[in-house]
PDB file of C-alpha atoms in Angstrom:
ATOM      1  CA  MET A 600     -15.516   8.824   5.878  1.00  0.00           C
ATOM      2  CA  ARG A 601     -16.858   6.362   3.363  1.00  0.00           C
ATOM      3  CA  PHE A 602     -14.954   3.532   1.728  1.00  0.00           C
ATOM      4  CA  ASN A 603     -12.867   4.851  -1.150  1.00  0.00           C
ATOM      5  CA  LEU A 604     -11.628   2.142  -3.540  1.00  0.00           C
ATOM      6  CA  PRO A 605      -8.801   4.165  -5.141  1.00  0.00           C
ATOM      7  CA  THR A 606      -7.452   5.121  -1.711  1.00  0.00           C
ATOM      8  CA  GLN A 607      -7.642   1.530  -0.498  1.00  0.00           C
ATOM      9  CA  ALA A 608      -5.902   0.308  -3.661  1.00  0.00           C
ATOM     10  CA  ALA A 609      -3.150   2.903  -3.171  1.00  0.00           C
ATOM     11  CA  VAL A 610      -2.642   1.798   0.444  1.00  0.00           C
ATOM     12  CA  VAL A 611      -2.361  -1.851  -0.603  1.00  0.00           C
ATOM     13  CA  LEU A 612       0.075  -0.962  -3.395  1.00  0.00           C
ATOM     14  CA  TYR A 613       2.180   1.099  -0.969  1.00  0.00           C
ATOM     15  CA  ALA A 614       2.154  -1.789   1.517  1.00  0.00           C
ATOM     16  CA  LEU A 615       3.206  -4.296  -1.161  1.00  0.00           C
ATOM     17  CA  ILE A 616       6.148  -2.082  -2.080  1.00  0.00           C
ATOM     18  CA  TRP A 617       7.263  -2.375   1.550  1.00  0.00           C
ATOM     19  CA  ALA A 618       6.808  -6.137   1.387  1.00  0.00           C
ATOM     20  CA  TYR A 619       9.187  -6.212  -1.588  1.00  0.00           C
ATOM     21  CA  PHE A 620      11.736  -4.004   0.217  1.00  0.00           C
ATOM     22  CA  GLY A 621      11.450  -6.156   3.350  1.00  0.00           C
ATOM     23  CA  VAL A 622      11.969  -9.433   1.500  1.00  0.00           C
ATOM     24  CA  SER A 623      14.880  -7.881  -0.390  1.00  0.00           C
ATOM     25  CA  HIS A 624      16.515  -6.834   2.889  1.00  0.00           C
ATOM     26  CA  LEU A 625      16.103 -10.352   4.266  1.00  0.00           C
ATOM     27  CA  LEU A 626      17.358 -12.174   1.169  1.00  0.00           C
ATOM     28  CA  HIS A 627      20.313  -9.864   0.495  1.00  0.00           C
ATOM     29  CA  ALA A 628      21.296  -8.865   4.035  1.00  0.00           C
ATOM     30  CA  GLN A 629      24.904  -9.996   3.670  1.00  0.00           C
ATOM     31  CA  GLU A 630      25.420  -8.116   0.404  1.00  0.00           C
ATOM     32  CA  MET A 631      23.744  -4.951   1.724  1.00  0.00           C
ATOM     33  CA  ALA A 632      25.412  -5.024   5.171  1.00  0.00           C
ATOM     34  CA  PRO A 633      28.434  -2.912   4.137  1.00  0.00           C
ATOM     35  CA  MET A 634      26.088   0.039   3.517  1.00  0.00           C
ATOM     36  CA  VAL A 635      25.140   0.114   7.212  1.00  0.00           C
ATOM     37  CA  PRO A 636      27.239   2.759   9.007  1.00  0.00           C
ATOM     38  CA  VAL A 637      27.038   1.117  12.450  1.00  0.00           C
ATOM     39  CA  PRO A 638      28.378  -2.203  13.768  1.00  0.00           C
ATOM     40  CA  GLY A 639      26.276  -5.291  13.128  1.00  0.00           C
ATOM     41  CA  GLY A 640      25.359  -4.460   9.529  1.00  0.00           C
ATOM     42  CA  ALA A 641      23.657  -7.764   8.685  1.00  0.00           C
ATOM     43  CA  PHE A 642      21.630  -7.657  11.915  1.00  0.00           C
ATOM     44  CA  TRP A 643      20.307  -4.213  10.985  1.00  0.00           C
ATOM     45  CA  MET A 644      19.380  -5.425   7.507  1.00  0.00           C
ATOM     46  CA  TYR A 645      17.353  -8.278   9.008  1.00  0.00           C
ATOM     47  CA  PHE A 646      15.851  -5.961  11.635  1.00  0.00           C
ATOM     48  CA  THR A 647      14.741  -3.352   9.099  1.00  0.00           C
ATOM     49  CA  GLY A 648      13.516  -6.049   6.695  1.00  0.00           C
ATOM     50  CA  ILE A 649      11.266  -7.499   9.369  1.00  0.00           C
ATOM     51  CA  GLY A 650      10.082  -3.992  10.238  1.00  0.00           C
ATOM     52  CA  MET A 651       9.172  -3.357   6.607  1.00  0.00           C
ATOM     53  CA  LEU A 652       7.207  -6.615   6.414  1.00  0.00           C
ATOM     54  CA  LEU A 653       5.382  -5.802   9.662  1.00  0.00           C
ATOM     55  CA  ALA A 654       4.481  -2.358   8.290  1.00  0.00           C
ATOM     56  CA  CYS A 655       3.047  -4.027   5.182  1.00  0.00           C
ATOM     57  CA  ILE A 656       0.914  -6.333   7.305  1.00  0.00           C
ATOM     58  CA  ALA A 657      -0.195  -3.453   9.542  1.00  0.00           C
ATOM     59  CA  PHE A 658      -1.236  -1.299   6.582  1.00  0.00           C
ATOM     60  CA  ILE A 659      -3.130  -4.026   4.749  1.00  0.00           C
ATOM     61  CA  GLY A 660      -4.709  -5.496   7.885  1.00  0.00           C
ATOM     62  CA  ASN A 661      -5.325  -2.072   9.406  1.00  0.00           C
ATOM     63  CA  ILE A 662      -3.798  -3.287  12.661  1.00  0.00           C
ATOM     64  CA  TRP A 663      -1.644  -0.712  14.449  1.00  0.00           C
ATOM     65  CA  ALA A 664      -1.399   1.105  11.118  1.00  0.00           C
ATOM     66  CA  LYS A 665      -0.766   4.482  12.706  1.00  0.00           C
ATOM     67  CA  ALA A 666       2.137   3.172  14.795  1.00  0.00           C
ATOM     68  CA  ALA A 667       3.496   1.355  11.739  1.00  0.00           C
ATOM     69  CA  GLY A 668       3.314   4.526   9.635  1.00  0.00           C
ATOM     70  CA  TYR A 669       5.159   6.624  12.177  1.00  0.00           C
ATOM     71  CA  GLY A 670       7.695   3.871  12.841  1.00  0.00           C
ATOM     72  CA  LEU A 671       8.377   3.469   9.140  1.00  0.00           C
ATOM     73  CA  ALA A 672       8.783   7.239   8.759  1.00  0.00           C
ATOM     74  CA  LEU A 673      11.235   7.305  11.654  1.00  0.00           C
ATOM     75  CA  MET A 674      13.218   4.454  10.127  1.00  0.00           C
ATOM     76  CA  LEU A 675      13.422   6.309   6.820  1.00  0.00           C
ATOM     77  CA  LEU A 676      14.608   9.482   8.545  1.00  0.00           C
ATOM     78  CA  CYS A 677      17.341   7.400  10.187  1.00  0.00           C
ATOM     79  CA  PHE A 678      18.328   6.100   6.733  1.00  0.00           C
ATOM     80  CA  ILE A 679      18.526   9.663   5.476  1.00  0.00           C
ATOM     81  CA  PHE A 680      20.755  10.923   8.258  1.00  0.00           C
ATOM     82  CA  MET A 681      22.869   7.800   8.736  1.00  0.00           C
ATOM     83  CA  VAL A 682      23.321   6.625   5.138  1.00  0.00           C
ATOM     84  CA  HIS A 683      22.364   9.212   2.528  1.00  0.00           C
ATOM     85  CA  VAL A 684      23.651  12.447   4.098  1.00  0.00           C
ATOM     86  CA  PRO A 685      27.129  10.999   4.787  1.00  0.00           C
ATOM     87  CA  SER A 686      27.142   9.598   1.260  1.00  0.00           C
ATOM     88  CA  MET A 687      26.259  13.026  -0.100  1.00  0.00           C
ATOM     89  CA  MET A 688      29.066  14.592   1.944  1.00  0.00           C
ATOM     90  CA  LYS A 689      31.484  12.169   0.265  1.00  0.00           C
ATOM     91  CA  GLY A 690      30.382  13.420  -3.153  1.00  0.00           C
ATOM     92  CA  ASN A 691      27.858  10.760  -4.178  1.00  0.00           C
ATOM     93  CA  MET A 692      25.762  12.522  -6.821  1.00  0.00           C
ATOM     94  CA  MET A 693      22.810  10.132  -6.331  1.00  0.00           C
ATOM     95  CA  ALA A 694      22.530  10.742  -2.576  1.00  0.00           C
ATOM     96  CA  PRO A 695      20.193  13.771  -2.942  1.00  0.00           C
ATOM     97  CA  VAL A 696      17.862  11.602  -5.037  1.00  0.00           C
ATOM     98  CA  SER A 697      17.870   8.953  -2.304  1.00  0.00           C
ATOM     99  CA  ILE A 698      17.176  11.621   0.318  1.00  0.00           C
ATOM    100  CA  LEU A 699      14.182  12.933  -1.633  1.00  0.00           C
ATOM    101  CA  LYS A 700      12.909   9.393  -2.293  1.00  0.00           C
ATOM    102  CA  ASP A 701      13.065   8.483   1.377  1.00  0.00           C
ATOM    103  CA  LEU A 702      11.431  11.779   2.391  1.00  0.00           C
ATOM    104  CA  GLY A 703       8.558  11.042   0.013  1.00  0.00           C
ATOM    105  CA  LEU A 704       8.203   7.490   1.316  1.00  0.00           C
ATOM    106  CA  ALA A 705       8.280   8.781   4.912  1.00  0.00           C
ATOM    107  CA  ALA A 706       5.566  11.346   4.159  1.00  0.00           C
ATOM    108  CA  ALA A 707       3.427   8.655   2.548  1.00  0.00           C
ATOM    109  CA  ALA A 708       3.932   6.379   5.574  1.00  0.00           C
ATOM    110  CA  VAL A 709       2.605   9.106   7.875  1.00  0.00           C
ATOM    111  CA  ILE A 710      -0.365   9.726   5.583  1.00  0.00           C
ATOM    112  CA  VAL A 711      -1.225   6.025   5.310  1.00  0.00           C
ATOM    113  CA  GLY A 712      -0.831   5.582   9.047  1.00  0.00           C
ATOM    114  CA  ASN A 713      -3.179   8.473   9.691  1.00  0.00           C
ATOM    115  CA  ILE A 714      -5.911   7.480   7.226  1.00  0.00           C
ATOM    116  CA  ARG A 715      -6.115   3.780   8.092  1.00  0.00           C
ATOM    117  CA  PRO A 716      -7.635   4.224  11.579  1.00  0.00           C
ATOM    118  CA  ILE A 717     -10.321   6.470  10.052  1.00  0.00           C
ATOM    119  CA  HIS A 718     -11.353   3.725   7.638  1.00  0.00           C
ATOM    120  CA  GLN A 719     -11.429   1.180  10.442  1.00  0.00           C
ATOM    121  CA  GLN A 720     -13.873   3.304  12.444  1.00  0.00           C
ATOM    122  CA  THR A 721     -16.292   3.616   9.527  1.00  0.00           C
ATOM    123  CA  ARG A 722     -16.606  -0.146   9.056  1.00  0.00           C
ATOM    124  CA  GLN A 723     -18.389  -0.631  12.376  1.00  0.00           C
TER     125      GLN A 723
END
């Protein structure tokens, strides 16, 4: 596969979105902690924030990008089932939107994770 500038730009943009989410989780962990449905809310905000930043670095640097993509997708599926589905069951009308958003982001994470190793092989 040859180098494709639009694809590379899309991967970098996707990664930078995760950098923003990661920094946001780190800076606002205490405020966001009540949304976490398990004990240790602030810890989980820091943990996921660091994970998001590591995914960004992996995607841009093309280092362990596949593992980062699948890990990010798994994290998003956990968000769906632990945060958004219970919220939907309580009548939150925006929960289905959050579920669809996170499903789309998870699908993109898998795609990015799968295409990055291909691009790395072609550079040699």
